[in-house]
Short mmCIF file of C-alpha atoms and ligand atoms in Angstrom, two decimals:
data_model
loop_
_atom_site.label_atom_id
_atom_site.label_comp_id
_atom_site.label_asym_id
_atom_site.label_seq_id
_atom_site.Cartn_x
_atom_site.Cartn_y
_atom_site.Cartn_z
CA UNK Q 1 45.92 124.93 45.32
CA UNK Q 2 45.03 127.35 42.61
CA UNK Q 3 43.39 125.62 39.86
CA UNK Q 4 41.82 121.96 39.21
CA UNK Q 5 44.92 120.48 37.70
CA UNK Q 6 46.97 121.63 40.78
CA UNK Q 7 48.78 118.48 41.77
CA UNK Q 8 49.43 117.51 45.33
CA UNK Q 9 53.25 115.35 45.50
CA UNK Q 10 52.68 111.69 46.48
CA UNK Q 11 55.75 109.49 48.19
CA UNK Q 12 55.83 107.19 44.94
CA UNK Q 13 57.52 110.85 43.64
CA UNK Q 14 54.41 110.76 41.24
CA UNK Q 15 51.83 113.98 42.10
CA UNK Q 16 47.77 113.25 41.90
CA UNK Q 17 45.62 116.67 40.69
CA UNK Q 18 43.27 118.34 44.30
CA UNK Q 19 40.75 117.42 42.48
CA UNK Q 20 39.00 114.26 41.00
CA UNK Q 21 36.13 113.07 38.55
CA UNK Q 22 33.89 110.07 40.26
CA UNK Q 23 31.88 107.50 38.87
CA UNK Q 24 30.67 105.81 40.64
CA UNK Q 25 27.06 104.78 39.63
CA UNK Q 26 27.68 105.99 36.29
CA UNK Q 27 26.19 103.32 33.83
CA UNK Q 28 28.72 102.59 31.22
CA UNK Q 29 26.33 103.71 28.61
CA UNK Q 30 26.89 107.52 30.28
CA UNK Q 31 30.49 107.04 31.35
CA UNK Q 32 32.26 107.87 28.15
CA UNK Q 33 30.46 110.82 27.52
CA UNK Q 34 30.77 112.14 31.05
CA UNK Q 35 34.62 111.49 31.26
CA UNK Q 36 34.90 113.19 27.80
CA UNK Q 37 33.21 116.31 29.45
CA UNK Q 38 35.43 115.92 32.95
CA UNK Q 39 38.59 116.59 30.42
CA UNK Q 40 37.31 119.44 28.31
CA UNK Q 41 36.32 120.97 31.73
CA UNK Q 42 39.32 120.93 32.88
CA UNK Q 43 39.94 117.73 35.01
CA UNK Q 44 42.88 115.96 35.04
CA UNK Q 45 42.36 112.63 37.09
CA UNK Q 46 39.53 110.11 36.81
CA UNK Q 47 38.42 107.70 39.39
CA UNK Q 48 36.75 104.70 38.73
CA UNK Q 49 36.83 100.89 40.31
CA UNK Q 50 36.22 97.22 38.73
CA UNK Q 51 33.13 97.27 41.23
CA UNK Q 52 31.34 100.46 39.07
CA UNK Q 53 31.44 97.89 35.91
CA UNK Q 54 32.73 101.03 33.72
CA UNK Q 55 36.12 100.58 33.27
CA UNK Q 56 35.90 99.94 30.35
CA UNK Q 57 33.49 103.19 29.27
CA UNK Q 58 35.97 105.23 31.22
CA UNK Q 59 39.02 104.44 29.46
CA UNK Q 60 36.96 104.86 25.99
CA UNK Q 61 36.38 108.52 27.61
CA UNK Q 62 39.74 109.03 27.91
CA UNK Q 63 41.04 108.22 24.65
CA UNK Q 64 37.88 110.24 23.11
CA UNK Q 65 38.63 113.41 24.83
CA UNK Q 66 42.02 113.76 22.83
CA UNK Q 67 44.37 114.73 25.98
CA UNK Q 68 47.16 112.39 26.03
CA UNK Q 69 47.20 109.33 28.52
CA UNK Q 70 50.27 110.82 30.65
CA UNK Q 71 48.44 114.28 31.47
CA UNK Q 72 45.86 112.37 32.93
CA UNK Q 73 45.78 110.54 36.39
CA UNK Q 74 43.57 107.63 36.59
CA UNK Q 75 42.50 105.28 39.94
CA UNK Q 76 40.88 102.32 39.80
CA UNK Q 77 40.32 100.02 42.85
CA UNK Q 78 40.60 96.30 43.18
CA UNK Q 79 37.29 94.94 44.34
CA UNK Q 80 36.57 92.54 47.70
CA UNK Q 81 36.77 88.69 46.11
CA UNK Q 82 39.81 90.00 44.29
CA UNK Q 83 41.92 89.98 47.32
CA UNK Q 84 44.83 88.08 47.97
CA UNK Q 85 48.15 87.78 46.22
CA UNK Q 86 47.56 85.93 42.87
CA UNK Q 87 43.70 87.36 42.67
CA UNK Q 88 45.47 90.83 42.83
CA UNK Q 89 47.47 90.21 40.44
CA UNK Q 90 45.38 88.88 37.24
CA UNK Q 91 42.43 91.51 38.68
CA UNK Q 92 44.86 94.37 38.04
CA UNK Q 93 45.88 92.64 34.60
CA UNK Q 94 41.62 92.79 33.70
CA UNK Q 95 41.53 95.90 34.99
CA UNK Q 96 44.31 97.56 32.88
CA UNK Q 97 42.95 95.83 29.67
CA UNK Q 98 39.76 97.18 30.39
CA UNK Q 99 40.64 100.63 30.68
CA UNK Q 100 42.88 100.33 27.58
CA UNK Q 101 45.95 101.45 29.42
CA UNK Q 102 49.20 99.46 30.62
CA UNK Q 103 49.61 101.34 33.41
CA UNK Q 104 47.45 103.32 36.01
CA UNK Q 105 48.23 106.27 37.98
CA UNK Q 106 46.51 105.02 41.14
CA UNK Q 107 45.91 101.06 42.60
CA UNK Q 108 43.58 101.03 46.08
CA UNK Q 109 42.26 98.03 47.68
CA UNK Q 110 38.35 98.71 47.74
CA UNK Q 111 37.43 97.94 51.26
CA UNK Q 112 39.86 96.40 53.79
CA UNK Q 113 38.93 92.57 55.03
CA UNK Q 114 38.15 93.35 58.65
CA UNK Q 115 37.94 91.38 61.85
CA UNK Q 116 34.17 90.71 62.16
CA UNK Q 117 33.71 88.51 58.98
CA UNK Q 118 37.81 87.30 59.18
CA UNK Q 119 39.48 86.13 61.86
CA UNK Q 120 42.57 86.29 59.67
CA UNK Q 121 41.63 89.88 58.11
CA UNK Q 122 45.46 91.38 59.02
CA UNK Q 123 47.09 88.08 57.21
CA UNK Q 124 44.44 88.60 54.32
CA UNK Q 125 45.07 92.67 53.86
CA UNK Q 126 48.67 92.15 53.80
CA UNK Q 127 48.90 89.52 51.46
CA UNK Q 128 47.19 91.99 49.09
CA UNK Q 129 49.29 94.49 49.61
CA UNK Q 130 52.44 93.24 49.29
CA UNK Q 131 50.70 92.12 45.56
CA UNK Q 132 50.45 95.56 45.51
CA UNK Q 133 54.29 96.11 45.89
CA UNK Q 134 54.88 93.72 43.49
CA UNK Q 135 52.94 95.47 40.41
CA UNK Q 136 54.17 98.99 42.04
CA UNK Q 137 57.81 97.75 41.32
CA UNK Q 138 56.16 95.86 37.80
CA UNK Q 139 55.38 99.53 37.50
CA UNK Q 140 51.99 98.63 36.16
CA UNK Q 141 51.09 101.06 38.76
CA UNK Q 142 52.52 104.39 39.61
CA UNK Q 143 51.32 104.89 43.33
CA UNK Q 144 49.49 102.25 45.49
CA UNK Q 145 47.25 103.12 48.26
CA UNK Q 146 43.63 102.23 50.20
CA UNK Q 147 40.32 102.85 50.33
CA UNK Q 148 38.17 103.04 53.31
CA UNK Q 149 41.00 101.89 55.70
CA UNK Q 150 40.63 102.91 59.23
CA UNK Q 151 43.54 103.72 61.49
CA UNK Q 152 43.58 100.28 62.42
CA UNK Q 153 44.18 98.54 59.52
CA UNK Q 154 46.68 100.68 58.11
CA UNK Q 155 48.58 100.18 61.26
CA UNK Q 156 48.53 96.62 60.11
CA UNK Q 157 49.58 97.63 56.49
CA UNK Q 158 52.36 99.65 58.02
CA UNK Q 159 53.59 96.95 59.83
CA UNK Q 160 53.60 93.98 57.21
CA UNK Q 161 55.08 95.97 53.83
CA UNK Q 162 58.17 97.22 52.81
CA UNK Q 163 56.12 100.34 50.75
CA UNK Q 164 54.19 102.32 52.69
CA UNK Q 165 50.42 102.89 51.17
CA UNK Q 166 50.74 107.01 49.27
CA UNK Q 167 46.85 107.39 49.82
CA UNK Q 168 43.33 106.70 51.67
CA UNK Q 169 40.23 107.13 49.74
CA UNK Q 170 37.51 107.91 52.67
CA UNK Q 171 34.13 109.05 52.91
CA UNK Q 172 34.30 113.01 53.83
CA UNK Q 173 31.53 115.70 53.32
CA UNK Q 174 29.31 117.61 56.02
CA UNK Q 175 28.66 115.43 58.68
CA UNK Q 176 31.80 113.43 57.58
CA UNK Q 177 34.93 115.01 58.42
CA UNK Q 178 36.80 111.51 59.58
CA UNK Q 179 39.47 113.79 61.40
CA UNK Q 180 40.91 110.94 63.28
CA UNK Q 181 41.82 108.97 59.90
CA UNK Q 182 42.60 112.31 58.46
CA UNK Q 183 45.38 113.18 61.29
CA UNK Q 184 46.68 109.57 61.29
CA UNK Q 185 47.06 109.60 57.57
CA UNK Q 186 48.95 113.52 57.49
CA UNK Q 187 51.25 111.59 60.36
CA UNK Q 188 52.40 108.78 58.09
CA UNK Q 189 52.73 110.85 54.75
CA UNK Q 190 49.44 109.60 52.98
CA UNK Q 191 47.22 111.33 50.68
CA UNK Q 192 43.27 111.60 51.56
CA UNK Q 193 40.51 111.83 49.03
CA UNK Q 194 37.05 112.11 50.01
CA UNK Q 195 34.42 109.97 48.28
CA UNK Q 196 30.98 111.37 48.42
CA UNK Q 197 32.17 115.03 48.98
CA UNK Q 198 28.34 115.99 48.08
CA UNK Q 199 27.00 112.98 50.16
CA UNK Q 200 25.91 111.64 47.33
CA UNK Q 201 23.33 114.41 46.70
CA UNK Q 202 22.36 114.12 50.51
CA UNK Q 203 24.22 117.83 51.61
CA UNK Q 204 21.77 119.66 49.08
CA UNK Q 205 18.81 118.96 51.96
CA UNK Q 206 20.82 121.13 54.52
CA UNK Q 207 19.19 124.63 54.79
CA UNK Q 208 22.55 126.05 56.24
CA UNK Q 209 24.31 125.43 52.87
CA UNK Q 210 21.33 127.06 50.46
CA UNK Q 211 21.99 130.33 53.59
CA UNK Q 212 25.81 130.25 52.99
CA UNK Q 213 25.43 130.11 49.03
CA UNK Q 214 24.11 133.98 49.38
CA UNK Q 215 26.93 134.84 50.90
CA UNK Q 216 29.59 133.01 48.75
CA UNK Q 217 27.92 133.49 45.53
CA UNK Q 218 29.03 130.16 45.21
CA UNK Q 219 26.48 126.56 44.70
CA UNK Q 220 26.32 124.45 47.55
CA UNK Q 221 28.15 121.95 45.58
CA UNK Q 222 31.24 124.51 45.32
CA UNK Q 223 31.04 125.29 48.99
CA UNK Q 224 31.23 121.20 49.99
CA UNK Q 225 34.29 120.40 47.25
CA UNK Q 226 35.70 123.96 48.87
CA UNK Q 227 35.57 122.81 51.99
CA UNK Q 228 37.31 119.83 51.29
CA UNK Q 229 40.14 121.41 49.34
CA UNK Q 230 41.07 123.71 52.32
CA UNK Q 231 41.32 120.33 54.38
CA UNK Q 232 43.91 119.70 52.25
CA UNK Q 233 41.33 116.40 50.71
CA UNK Q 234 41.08 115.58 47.01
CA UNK Q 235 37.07 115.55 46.66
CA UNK Q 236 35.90 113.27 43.67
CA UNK Q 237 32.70 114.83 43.08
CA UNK Q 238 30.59 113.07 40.68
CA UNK Q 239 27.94 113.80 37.86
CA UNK Q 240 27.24 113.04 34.54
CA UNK Q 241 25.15 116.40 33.82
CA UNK Q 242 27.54 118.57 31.91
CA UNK Q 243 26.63 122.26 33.78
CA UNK Q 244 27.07 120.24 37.52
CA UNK Q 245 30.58 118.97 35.68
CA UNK Q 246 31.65 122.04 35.00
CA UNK Q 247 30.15 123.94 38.20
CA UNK Q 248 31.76 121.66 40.08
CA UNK Q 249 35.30 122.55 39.13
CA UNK Q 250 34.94 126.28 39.70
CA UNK Q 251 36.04 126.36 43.09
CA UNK Q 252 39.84 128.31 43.09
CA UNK Q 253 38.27 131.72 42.48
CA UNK Q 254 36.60 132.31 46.61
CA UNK Q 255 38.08 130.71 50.36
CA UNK Q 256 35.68 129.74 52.83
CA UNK Q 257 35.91 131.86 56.25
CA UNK Q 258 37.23 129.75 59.46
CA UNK Q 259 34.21 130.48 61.00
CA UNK Q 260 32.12 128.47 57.55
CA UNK Q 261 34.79 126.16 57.71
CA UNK Q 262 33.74 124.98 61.42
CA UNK Q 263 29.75 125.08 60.48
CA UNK Q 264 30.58 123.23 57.56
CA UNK Q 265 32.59 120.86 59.88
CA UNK Q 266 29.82 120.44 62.23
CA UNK Q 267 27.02 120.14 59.52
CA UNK Q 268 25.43 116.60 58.86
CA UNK Q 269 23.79 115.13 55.76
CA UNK Q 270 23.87 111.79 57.27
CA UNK Q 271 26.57 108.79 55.73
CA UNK Q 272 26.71 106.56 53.36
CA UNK Q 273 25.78 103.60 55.91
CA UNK Q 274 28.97 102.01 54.50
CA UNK Q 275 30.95 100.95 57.65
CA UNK Q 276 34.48 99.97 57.07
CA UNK Q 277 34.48 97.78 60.26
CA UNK Q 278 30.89 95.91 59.80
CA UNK Q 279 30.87 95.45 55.98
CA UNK Q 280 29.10 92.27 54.79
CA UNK Q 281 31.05 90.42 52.24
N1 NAP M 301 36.09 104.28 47.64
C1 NAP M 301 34.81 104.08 47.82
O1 NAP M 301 34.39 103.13 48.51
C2 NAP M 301 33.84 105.04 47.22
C3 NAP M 301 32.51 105.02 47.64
C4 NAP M 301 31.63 105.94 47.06
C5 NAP M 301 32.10 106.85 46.10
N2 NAP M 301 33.40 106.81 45.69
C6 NAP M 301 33.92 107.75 44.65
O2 NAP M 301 33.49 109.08 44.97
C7 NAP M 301 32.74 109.59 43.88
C8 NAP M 301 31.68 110.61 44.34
O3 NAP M 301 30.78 110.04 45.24
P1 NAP M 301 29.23 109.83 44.87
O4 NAP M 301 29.15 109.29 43.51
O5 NAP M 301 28.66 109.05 46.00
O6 NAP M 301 28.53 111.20 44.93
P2 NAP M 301 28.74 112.78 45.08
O7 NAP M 301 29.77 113.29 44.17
O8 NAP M 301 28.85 113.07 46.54
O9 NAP M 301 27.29 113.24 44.58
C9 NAP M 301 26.83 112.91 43.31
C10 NAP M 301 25.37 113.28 43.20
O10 NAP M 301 25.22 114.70 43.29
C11 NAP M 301 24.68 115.19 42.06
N3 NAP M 301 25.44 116.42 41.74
C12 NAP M 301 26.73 116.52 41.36
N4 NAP M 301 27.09 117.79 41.21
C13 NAP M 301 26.00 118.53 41.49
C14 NAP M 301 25.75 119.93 41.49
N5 NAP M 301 26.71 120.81 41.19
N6 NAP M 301 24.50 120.36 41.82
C15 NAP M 301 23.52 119.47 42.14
N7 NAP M 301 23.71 118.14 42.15
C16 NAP M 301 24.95 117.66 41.84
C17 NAP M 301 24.86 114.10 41.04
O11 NAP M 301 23.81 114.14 40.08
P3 NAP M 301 24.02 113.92 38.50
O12 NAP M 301 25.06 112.88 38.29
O13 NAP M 301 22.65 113.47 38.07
O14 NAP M 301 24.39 115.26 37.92
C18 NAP M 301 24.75 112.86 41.91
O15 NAP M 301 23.40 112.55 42.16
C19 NAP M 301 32.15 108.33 43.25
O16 NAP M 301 31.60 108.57 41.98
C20 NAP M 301 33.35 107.42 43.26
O17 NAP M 301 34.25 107.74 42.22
C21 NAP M 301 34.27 105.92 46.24
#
């Protein structure tokens, strides 16, 4: 990957850009403005979810920066109470009105229903999903794929669809380099983009990244979404300060050393706290 709007092919035949725009936390008052500055940076591919309550801001953002709707690739998630087949279906059809669009680029169940609050969880994930077939072949959506799925329960996806999920959207920075998902994922032809590539703000409290910015000449933040491209992840970083925007997609111009690469593997900002497998619902 050379540049930002590099695109990475998916199985759906579509291809999503190595990098993404979060927003997660935005307020929808500051969305617009900060997806309007994503674009004239130079990003291609927005993420947002029904959960962030800025759908709606986002897709405003889009149509305001003046790039047409098919250069850009936009993800939005279907949120926990949504699941199961019919739910899916009529969230999707909110979602799309919202965002002012008839189609997305990207569908991804939120979470995955897991085994300590359902007893039923694999019954309950796959009768999402294969609502998530259905608008894939409605072509209301261009690629389908998960968020926050552990081997596990894509094993279960795997084994209860006739379309294979194209991507997992996981938590990955320092301290958060979720190899085994990350292997398992390569093995069965899925995408992986990291959420929270700059932990949230957490990484800028590690001394060893302010040492390594010396010898980069590159930000911290570069050096995390860096680190992430060269693992082959799509980092979403997020901000809604126009100089971190911008910062933030300079990154194709330097290549982290092996030797960074493993520090930066071995480095911990501490996690979300957001556990796939004990989520309370
Ligand atoms: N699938 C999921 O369950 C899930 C969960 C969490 C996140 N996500 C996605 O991943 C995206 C990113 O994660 P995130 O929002 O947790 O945070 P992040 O991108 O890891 O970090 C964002 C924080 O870092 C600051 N920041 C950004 N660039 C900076 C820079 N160059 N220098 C200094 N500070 C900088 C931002 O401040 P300002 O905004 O004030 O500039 C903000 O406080 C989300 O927005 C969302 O789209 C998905």
């Amino acid at each position: 990957m050379n540049h930002i709007q590099d695109r990475i092919p998916l199985a759906s035949g579509t291809a999503i850009p190595c990098v993404g725009f979060g927003t997660w936390k935005t307020p929808p008052a500051e969305t617009t403005a900060s997806v309007v500055n994503a674009i004239a940076a130079g990003y291609r591919h927005i993420d947002t979810a029904t959960a962030y309550g800025n759908e709606a801001a986002v897709g405003q953002g889009i149509k305001q920066s003046g790039v047409p709707r098919s250069d850009i690739f936009l993800t939005t998630k279907l949120w926990n109470p949504d699941q199961g087949y019919q739910q899916t279906l009529s969230a999707c059809d909110k979602s799309l009105a919202a965002l002012q669009t008839d189609y997305v680029d990207l569908y991804l169940i939120h979470w995955p229903h897991d085994r300590k609050y359902f007893d039923n969880w694999q019954e309950r994930n796959a009768e999402t999903w294969r609502a998530f077939e259905e608008l894939y072949r409605a072509g209301k959506v261009r690629a389908i794929g998960l968020s926050n799925f552990r081997p596990h329960h894509i094993e279960n996806i795997l084994q209860n669809s006739t379309i294979a999920p194209m991507v997992d959207q996981i938590e990955f920075h320092p301290g958060m380099a979720q190899q085994e998902t990350l292997a398992f994922c390569r093995a069965h032809g899925m995408a992986v983009e990291g959420w929270s590539p700059l932990g949230s703000g957490r990484v800028f409290k590690l001394e060893e990244m302010h040492r390594l910015t010396e010898k980069y000449g590159k930000s911290v933040a570069q050096l995390c979404l860096r680190w992430a491209v060269q693992h082959g992840v799509i980092p979403l970083p997020k901000s809604v300060t126009p100089s971190r925007i911008a910062e933030n997609a300079q990154i194709f111009d330097f290549v982290l050393d092996e030797a960074d690469m493993t520090l930066l593997d071995t480095l911990d900002c501490g996690w979300s706290g957001l556990d796939p497998d004990n989520l309370v619902y």
